[in-house]
Amino acid sequence: MAASSSKMKSKWILFACLFTLVKGQGSSFYDKGSVSLDATVHKKARVDLPQGKHFAFYGGQYSSIWLTTDGFLSFDERAEYSNTDFSTGDVRPSSDYPIIAPFFHSGEALDSHSGAGTIYYRTLDPSQDSAELNMFGVNISNAVVGIKNFQPTGGIIVTWDNVADAIEISNGCNPCKRSSFQAAILTDERAFTFAIFNYGQMDIDIRRYYQSGFNAGYGGGWTTAVPQSELNRAQSLKGSDVQGRYYFRVCADRIIRGGCRDRNLQTDGVPLEMWPSFGGMYGGQTIEMSGSCINPDESISCSFGNSQVVSDGIYINSMKTKCSVPRLLERGRVTVSLRHGNGRVYSGIITIVSPGRMKDPLHSIDTPGSGWNTTDTATLSMTWDSSLLSEQRNARVTIKLIGYRERGSKAEWVELAVLGSGPNAMNNGRYTFNTRDHRCSGDLCDVETGVVEVRLDDPTSATSHLFLVSRELPLGWFVNNDMIQRYGNHWPHDKCMLWYNNDRQDMAWLQSLPYCPCNLGQALVDIGRFQTDPGCDMFRGSKCTYHIGAIHCVRAVKPTPLGSGNQCCYGPDGALRYAADTFQGSTPDRSHAWGAFPYGRTDLVPSMSHWVKDVVTFYYCCLWTNYADCDYYMDQRATRDCTGYSPPRAAAIYGQGHVRTLGNRYYRVYGAGDFILLETMSNDVSIQGRFSRQYQDTSSKQQTSTTLNSSVFLSSIGVSSGKEIVEIKLDRNSPRRMLNVLVNNTFQFFDSEPLYMQQFSEMTIVNSPNTAGNINSNFTVILKNGMGVQVVAANGMLNVLVMVPYTMKGQVHGLLGKWNDNGTDDFTSRSTNQIVTSTDNPTFYNQFTYSWSVNDSTDSILPHYVSPKTPSDLTNNVPFPMTPSLMHSVCFTQKDCQFDYQHLNKRAQATQTRMSAEWFAEVQSLVTPVRSCGLLNVPRSTKSNFNYSLGSMVTVTGCRTGQLQGDSAYTCEATSNITQTWSPSVSAVCANIPLDEADIGMIVGIVVAIVVVLAVAVFIAIILRRRSRKDKSQSVPDEGGNFSEDRNNPVSSGEYDAHYSKVNRREEVDVPRKKDRKSKDLDM
């Protein structure tokens, strides 16, 4: 059998040589075939693929391709270029088409000169070329990261043989310099598509515009294949394991370079290719890499992040290696450096994802009742998907408990115990151990939290992971024996009190926290300062486990200077839930759950610092004491209430140029070109928009283009802050995405859930998938100053919502107006600083709108500057008059919708405009300030309700500990047009509570002047209506925020606050307790 296998392998190698080396010794060319373009062809010819075959290129799919004499293949007949530098973006939008260019140059027309050379081509079909296609599949699988077992089902090979340069021919060259090169395009049934470039003799002089690479077309940008400086010697350089050959994956949203780089070349400008492009902070994922060509006997290593944590590399073949992501203490975009024997370093960027945004591969540890979150369980079990580690289920693994601790300024991982190894620990997907066999000793007993790791013993057999890591865990079961020896059977109480007395020594961090929004509506639209907490998300089905009874929580995006963060949770009524009213209320974080830059240090490590400072202590004081000591925790993590909250101000652009300003004024933009939508007066932030007339209908597969005569729409948005520029624009090519996102002119991708939220140096970008899936149609740009810019693609147009925080009041201006509580000056000319009062379209456009145009390309933050011009038609002519009944059926009485319907005659687009106008009206109501008296501060009390807004009446019904003294009924009453307070003055107190515990005024804050109308009822009604639930008063949302008639309201039924109303607070003297201090397994 072995001999037979050896013979078969020899035949494959012989076959590879026969069809590869057809040009003579050292050539990389495939068989070019005998079919060539004849002399009647001028510059291009079309070739159709076999029926049912498609090439995928940058997300688009094509069944035919155009061969050109200029050294490129095009997917559009109109692609013709001269003196075009693709690498600098020097492509006019009107002629920006997708091309594959092994050597873009000025080729001589075949019908003009007998010495132009020959262009051969042949298509590949499995019925005739199966062996050759199989070999292509093997080669591509070996060459490209992330690809295994590629099986092409079709392709085309195009060969430019001894072609000449038209410029040289026109200059009378004799003899003329010539070049030979080849492109092979292969595809499979899934439309995975790869390009292979082969180079022979390349003697044509490399002029300024001659280059090799891929143009995505339609604004998608250019990717260089072979650097211009290397084209003349490409035949003698190694672009893979074959000299003169280069591999590329071309079907996805970005080009992935395969093969490897010649060891004799510099590494500058050639990034390390990696797949996948992200990994979790806790590590384990194997990242395939290709950079320099590697010898099998070389040592290989990779370093990750600012701390340069090293991971050993594993040799795959001469073109690929792989390294596993090590455990890190940072998140975000980090540098990965690959080193091997030749001393060269290849570097690239991957995204390290915060733990809460990665799936837990050891999911059974989080299962309720598993025992991992308890203090005295006898056995613990775990399960995992064995295929993530290895295809060999009998492969050995080592299972470890890894702790995390902070000492001084140092944060570190530490190995605590080996839970399983040797022949008893196999990659069969499950393991159980006795906890009595694994107890802490020495200073390891001071480690309070950690993770479980399942690591493959043989790294070479790893598939997608070298090791799997659980979510964060408290280590009660691990330290239980030691804690009992130190403190007695009720050690969680003692640990709680130690923490409490230490933590309260410094509460200054609370003062810099942002105030919580007063209601759910405000929390959802304040997109520049707050974002959804993945652990309690009504839109994604989170369980809100630590905040039972809440339907949604948000976290402050920006950490405070001390690295702290705020969390705000809301109930089914949309009201803010206070920690003083429920053990499941909103609790701030001494260490921000998402970490704080520069990470890697005490208090700043994503998730883990939060667990040490805020979560483990919740176990001590609440979960492991049956909530007896939970008041201590809530005192230290009291809700940062909304009395000091000021909502942002909203402005929007939607449909055919409809503008709603910060002062809620309305007008319409008529002219195309680049305009300043909003900028800070200090010029450190600028938001620009490009208005276009070329509308492309995306509502159907048959996309049609229309030129708008008397209206425009937004097609691109640019946001600039510091040295960073984000561009978001319509994608008119890919069927899978509606928007493209570029940061500093580099495409960024948000195509998998861990990458939905990405942080850059100046801005954070969030992808919010809609119900149709991740089609990249909704992005939010979050700036450090608290501004939020939401860009949504709908029906071939951009809708933009800009939220400006109160701190920026009086500091911004632009087409979106000003924010100074004086709506009359929103229309202030940039050039004259005069308020434009004319309602005449030409006058208003020229005096106001045009004054905010971007002056020139040096001021533009969008590529390919489009100079605004006064439109020829500023009248109110109606191209498509509609009958009143037809208009009403689509728009009702909404004026913006009526305008769009009559100017484009697109029902879907007009409907979208109506919905956008209605949504903006809702946003305006939601950001109306709320007058609140804040928490009715009677510690340890129970109350009739938790509505603290103006006009509300609240009765203190009793005390959870102590006896109620003082007045019990209070009303939030206005003391002026802008202030309010509780009446009568709060005198209620639960007696026998130390005064220092009752006084948490610095946490609650001082009531400040806020003007308001409570808008949350409107918003909640909208949410409930959209979820189509019938009974709002007797039901409670489930974990996904959906309402169900058969689920009791836990607030009214008493389920929710069962612990809170019944528990007796533990005093300083120990009393008998239940032995079993088990808690639910939770996910914070």
Tab-separated table of C-alpha atoms in Angstrom, residues 513-789:
chain	number	residue	atom	x	y	z
A	513	LEU	CA	-18.425	59.032	36.268
A	514	PRO	CA	-20.932	60.205	33.671
A	515	TYR	CA	-24.503	60.376	34.924
A	516	CYS	CA	-26.908	57.692	33.762
A	517	PRO	CA	-29.569	58.640	31.211
A	518	CYS	CA	-32.896	58.987	32.989
A	519	ASN	CA	-34.768	56.479	30.840
A	520	LEU	CA	-34.226	53.789	28.283
A	521	GLY	CA	-35.026	56.032	25.351
A	522	GLN	CA	-32.280	58.469	26.266
A	523	ALA	CA	-29.839	55.612	26.827
A	524	LEU	CA	-30.460	54.198	23.354
A	525	VAL	CA	-30.094	57.443	21.431
A	526	ASP	CA	-27.087	58.826	23.332
A	527	ILE	CA	-24.902	56.881	20.911
A	528	GLY	CA	-21.746	58.914	21.436
A	529	ARG	CA	-21.479	58.257	25.171
A	530	PHE	CA	-23.291	54.970	25.854
A	531	GLN	CA	-23.406	51.629	24.061
A	532	THR	CA	-25.308	48.432	24.743
A	533	ASP	CA	-23.882	46.054	27.338
A	534	PRO	CA	-23.699	42.638	25.600
A	535	GLY	CA	-24.637	40.976	28.892
A	536	CYS	CA	-28.074	42.658	28.941
A	537	ASP	CA	-29.240	43.451	25.429
A	538	MET	CA	-32.951	43.334	24.639
A	539	PHE	CA	-32.214	43.194	20.915
A	540	ARG	CA	-29.868	40.198	21.065
A	541	GLY	CA	-31.449	37.879	23.630
A	542	SER	CA	-29.051	38.396	26.548
A	543	LYS	CA	-30.171	37.103	29.934
A	544	CYS	CA	-29.431	40.160	32.122
A	545	THR	CA	-28.332	37.624	34.726
A	546	TYR	CA	-26.770	40.112	37.129
A	547	HIS	CA	-29.653	42.516	36.615
A	548	ILE	CA	-32.721	40.297	36.780
A	549	GLY	CA	-35.821	42.297	35.987
A	550	ALA	CA	-33.977	44.716	33.716
A	551	ILE	CA	-34.582	44.465	29.988
A	552	HIS	CA	-31.585	46.475	28.809
A	553	CYS	CA	-28.299	47.884	30.118
A	554	VAL	CA	-25.815	50.314	28.615
A	555	ARG	CA	-22.232	51.108	29.528
A	556	ALA	CA	-20.404	54.393	29.209
A	557	VAL	CA	-18.064	54.021	26.235
A	558	LYS	CA	-15.269	56.212	27.525
A	559	PRO	CA	-13.481	55.231	30.761
A	560	THR	CA	-12.813	57.961	33.282
A	561	PRO	CA	-9.220	59.157	33.786
A	562	LEU	CA	-8.988	56.592	36.595
A	563	GLY	CA	-10.192	53.766	34.345
A	564	SER	CA	-13.693	53.520	35.829
A	565	GLY	CA	-16.978	53.130	33.963
A	566	ASN	CA	-20.684	53.442	34.462
A	567	GLN	CA	-23.403	50.896	33.825
A	568	CYS	CA	-27.066	51.869	33.621
A	569	CYS	CA	-29.934	49.361	33.527
A	570	TYR	CA	-33.605	49.855	32.748
A	571	GLY	CA	-36.779	47.958	33.514
A	572	PRO	CA	-39.841	47.185	31.372
A	573	ASP	CA	-41.237	50.625	32.210
A	574	GLY	CA	-38.099	52.233	30.769
A	575	ALA	CA	-37.083	53.696	34.137
A	576	LEU	CA	-33.560	53.629	35.525
A	577	ARG	CA	-33.113	50.875	38.107
A	578	TYR	CA	-31.248	51.973	41.261
A	579	ALA	CA	-28.918	49.805	43.335
A	580	ALA	CA	-30.501	51.361	46.431
A	581	ASP	CA	-33.863	49.881	45.421
A	582	THR	CA	-32.814	46.438	44.229
A	583	PHE	CA	-29.781	44.210	44.454
A	584	GLN	CA	-30.119	43.871	40.675
A	585	GLY	CA	-29.889	47.604	39.945
A	586	SER	CA	-27.446	49.747	37.973
A	587	THR	CA	-23.936	49.531	39.403
A	588	PRO	CA	-20.879	51.556	38.343
A	589	ASP	CA	-17.521	49.881	37.878
A	590	ARG	CA	-14.359	50.931	39.656
A	591	SER	CA	-12.604	49.254	36.731
A	592	HIS	CA	-14.335	49.635	33.381
A	593	ALA	CA	-15.576	46.255	32.145
A	594	TRP	CA	-14.042	46.977	28.727
A	595	GLY	CA	-10.728	48.090	30.192
A	596	ALA	CA	-8.909	51.380	29.750
A	597	PHE	CA	-5.928	52.350	27.628
A	598	PRO	CA	-3.028	51.545	27.837
A	599	TYR	CA	-4.352	48.298	29.373
A	600	GLY	CA	-1.951	45.716	30.772
A	601	ARG	CA	-1.783	47.328	34.218
A	602	THR	CA	-3.661	47.180	37.496
A	603	ASP	CA	-7.232	48.507	37.190
A	604	LEU	CA	-6.996	48.775	33.385
A	605	VAL	CA	-7.137	45.180	32.070
A	606	PRO	CA	-10.356	44.458	30.144
A	607	SER	CA	-12.779	42.249	32.073
A	608	MET	CA	-10.230	40.883	34.553
A	609	SER	CA	-9.674	44.152	36.455
A	610	HIS	CA	-13.442	44.533	36.556
A	611	TRP	CA	-13.765	41.048	38.040
A	612	VAL	CA	-11.185	41.785	40.732
A	613	LYS	CA	-12.615	45.183	41.672
A	614	ASP	CA	-16.342	44.725	41.068
A	615	VAL	CA	-17.487	41.151	40.428
A	616	VAL	CA	-15.727	38.860	42.898
A	617	THR	CA	-16.791	41.237	45.638
A	618	PHE	CA	-20.398	40.793	44.495
A	619	TYR	CA	-19.977	37.080	45.174
A	620	TYR	CA	-18.544	37.747	48.635
A	621	CYS	CA	-21.210	40.192	49.722
A	622	CYS	CA	-24.268	38.950	47.835
A	623	LEU	CA	-24.234	35.582	46.125
A	624	TRP	CA	-22.223	33.621	48.721
A	625	THR	CA	-24.042	35.169	51.705
A	626	ASN	CA	-27.554	34.692	50.374
A	627	TYR	CA	-27.653	38.485	49.940
A	628	ALA	CA	-27.240	39.075	53.682
A	629	ASP	CA	-24.321	41.455	53.145
A	630	CYS	CA	-25.396	42.779	49.767
A	631	ASP	CA	-26.236	46.229	51.151
A	632	TYR	CA	-22.542	46.754	51.761
A	633	TYR	CA	-21.853	46.107	48.098
A	634	MET	CA	-24.657	48.369	46.913
A	635	ASP	CA	-23.390	51.174	49.167
A	636	GLN	CA	-20.044	51.025	47.404
A	637	ARG	CA	-21.511	50.601	43.930
A	638	ALA	CA	-24.508	52.892	44.232
A	639	THR	CA	-26.143	54.001	41.015
A	640	ARG	CA	-24.790	57.200	39.489
A	641	ASP	CA	-28.238	58.683	39.087
A	642	CYS	CA	-29.622	60.923	36.349
A	643	THR	CA	-30.074	64.190	38.218
A	644	GLY	CA	-26.958	65.561	36.526
A	645	TYR	CA	-27.635	64.017	33.120
A	646	SER	CA	-28.053	66.291	30.115
A	647	PRO	CA	-29.218	64.564	26.935
A	648	PRO	CA	-27.472	65.181	23.621
A	649	ARG	CA	-28.885	67.290	20.806
A	650	ALA	CA	-29.841	65.603	17.522
A	651	ALA	CA	-29.530	66.592	13.859
A	652	ALA	CA	-30.145	64.478	10.771
A	653	ILE	CA	-30.005	64.228	6.987
A	654	TYR	CA	-32.150	61.687	5.164
A	655	GLY	CA	-33.766	60.929	1.819
A	656	GLN	CA	-33.265	63.429	-0.978
A	657	GLY	CA	-31.297	66.036	0.937
A	658	HIS	CA	-33.723	66.643	3.799
A	659	VAL	CA	-31.984	68.337	6.745
A	660	ARG	CA	-33.089	68.714	10.354
A	661	THR	CA	-30.729	71.002	12.251
A	662	LEU	CA	-29.610	71.038	15.875
A	663	GLY	CA	-32.138	73.794	16.433
A	664	ASN	CA	-34.835	71.643	14.774
A	665	ARG	CA	-35.027	73.842	11.680
A	666	TYR	CA	-35.771	72.268	8.308
A	667	TYR	CA	-34.445	72.838	4.775
A	668	ARG	CA	-33.261	70.839	1.807
A	669	VAL	CA	-29.857	70.620	0.110
A	670	TYR	CA	-30.151	71.061	-3.660
A	671	GLY	CA	-26.564	70.974	-4.901
A	672	ALA	CA	-24.208	68.047	-5.419
A	673	GLY	CA	-20.648	68.051	-4.090
A	674	ASP	CA	-18.744	68.021	-0.805
A	675	PHE	CA	-20.091	70.007	2.146
A	676	ILE	CA	-19.242	70.556	5.818
A	677	LEU	CA	-22.078	69.016	7.791
A	678	LEU	CA	-20.686	69.920	11.191
A	679	GLU	CA	-17.358	70.973	12.625
A	680	THR	CA	-16.085	72.141	15.964
A	681	MET	CA	-15.107	75.770	16.167
A	682	SER	CA	-11.680	74.628	17.313
A	683	ASN	CA	-11.407	72.648	14.036
A	684	ASP	CA	-10.357	69.440	15.791
A	685	VAL	CA	-13.422	67.522	14.551
A	686	SER	CA	-15.049	67.742	11.130
A	687	ILE	CA	-17.954	65.848	9.579
A	688	GLN	CA	-18.274	66.168	5.814
A	689	GLY	CA	-20.811	64.746	3.402
A	690	ARG	CA	-20.902	64.171	-0.328
A	691	PHE	CA	-24.222	64.828	-2.033
A	692	SER	CA	-24.769	63.064	-5.344
A	693	ARG	CA	-27.275	62.997	-8.185
A	694	GLN	CA	-26.474	59.561	-9.617
A	695	TYR	CA	-28.987	57.387	-7.796
A	696	GLN	CA	-28.742	53.617	-8.065
A	697	ASP	CA	-31.804	51.649	-7.022
A	698	THR	CA	-30.737	48.752	-4.777
A	699	SER	CA	-34.224	47.536	-3.913
A	700	SER	CA	-34.147	44.844	-6.607
A	701	LYS	CA	-31.564	42.556	-8.180
A	702	GLN	CA	-31.821	44.499	-11.431
A	703	GLN	CA	-30.121	47.662	-10.241
A	704	THR	CA	-31.012	50.745	-12.265
A	705	SER	CA	-29.293	54.122	-12.328
A	706	THR	CA	-31.148	57.415	-12.376
A	707	THR	CA	-29.864	60.989	-12.576
A	708	LEU	CA	-31.743	63.269	-10.215
A	709	ASN	CA	-32.441	66.684	-11.719
A	710	SER	CA	-33.731	68.776	-8.829
A	711	SER	CA	-32.642	66.820	-5.766
A	712	VAL	CA	-29.590	65.121	-4.266
A	713	PHE	CA	-28.808	62.462	-1.675
A	714	LEU	CA	-25.902	61.621	0.602
A	715	SER	CA	-23.572	58.976	-0.806
A	716	SER	CA	-20.542	59.315	1.473
A	717	ILE	CA	-19.689	60.594	4.960
A	718	GLY	CA	-16.286	61.532	6.327
A	719	VAL	CA	-15.438	62.056	10.001
A	720	SER	CA	-12.102	63.556	10.967
A	721	SER	CA	-10.618	63.733	14.463
A	722	GLY	CA	-6.954	64.376	15.090
A	723	LYS	CA	-4.947	62.470	12.512
A	724	GLU	CA	-7.665	59.896	11.900
A	725	ILE	CA	-10.242	59.993	9.113
A	726	VAL	CA	-13.169	57.599	8.844
A	727	GLU	CA	-15.027	57.374	5.544
A	728	ILE	CA	-18.336	55.508	5.233
A	729	LYS	CA	-19.774	55.209	1.742
A	730	LEU	CA	-22.291	53.252	-0.246
A	731	ASP	CA	-21.062	49.954	-1.680
A	732	ARG	CA	-22.537	49.597	-5.139
A	733	ASN	CA	-20.808	46.356	-5.984
A	734	SER	CA	-21.082	43.741	-3.242
A	735	PRO	CA	-24.411	41.934	-2.824
A	736	ARG	CA	-23.470	41.156	0.787
A	737	ARG	CA	-22.791	44.642	2.102
A	738	MET	CA	-24.366	48.045	1.760
A	739	LEU	CA	-21.620	50.223	3.237
A	740	ASN	CA	-17.842	50.333	3.047
A	741	VAL	CA	-15.802	51.656	5.969
A	742	LEU	CA	-12.303	53.073	5.551
A	743	VAL	CA	-10.003	54.358	8.284
A	744	ASN	CA	-7.172	56.516	6.986
A	745	ASN	CA	-7.947	55.250	3.476
A	746	THR	CA	-7.660	51.584	4.503
A	747	PHE	CA	-10.685	49.315	4.301
A	748	GLN	CA	-11.874	47.898	7.611
A	749	PHE	CA	-14.163	44.902	7.931
A	750	PHE	CA	-16.852	44.116	10.479
A	751	ASP	CA	-17.981	40.804	9.032
A	752	SER	CA	-17.999	38.628	12.151
A	753	GLU	CA	-19.610	39.251	15.522
A	754	PRO	CA	-16.406	39.705	17.563
A	755	LEU	CA	-15.459	42.534	15.174
A	756	TYR	CA	-18.739	44.430	15.336
A	757	MET	CA	-17.158	46.975	17.685
A	758	GLN	CA	-13.638	48.159	16.867
A	759	GLN	CA	-11.589	50.852	18.559
A	760	PHE	CA	-9.091	52.988	16.668
A	761	SER	CA	-6.781	55.711	17.961
A	762	GLU	CA	-9.314	58.554	17.829
A	763	MET	CA	-12.653	56.879	17.223
A	764	THR	CA	-14.638	53.724	17.901
A	765	ILE	CA	-16.782	52.205	15.136
A	766	VAL	CA	-19.762	49.966	15.844
A	767	ASN	CA	-21.563	47.785	13.323
A	768	SER	CA	-25.215	47.218	14.230
A	769	PRO	CA	-26.595	44.344	12.133
A	770	ASN	CA	-30.294	44.531	11.357
A	771	THR	CA	-32.854	41.746	11.259
A	772	ALA	CA	-31.738	40.819	7.742
A	773	GLY	CA	-28.328	39.833	9.086
A	774	ASN	CA	-24.896	41.406	8.919
A	775	ILE	CA	-25.229	43.366	5.697
A	776	ASN	CA	-23.098	46.265	6.929
A	777	SER	CA	-25.924	48.773	6.628
A	778	ASN	CA	-25.706	50.559	9.983
A	779	PHE	CA	-22.522	51.992	11.501
A	780	THR	CA	-21.956	54.353	14.409
A	781	VAL	CA	-18.790	56.417	14.748
A	782	ILE	CA	-18.060	57.377	18.368
A	783	LEU	CA	-15.685	60.255	19.027
A	784	LYS	CA	-13.745	60.883	22.211
A	785	ASN	CA	-15.626	64.142	22.810
A	786	GLY	CA	-18.886	62.177	23.128
A	787	MET	CA	-20.277	62.931	19.671
A	788	GLY	CA	-21.928	60.050	17.844
A	789	VAL	CA	-22.480	59.795	14.097
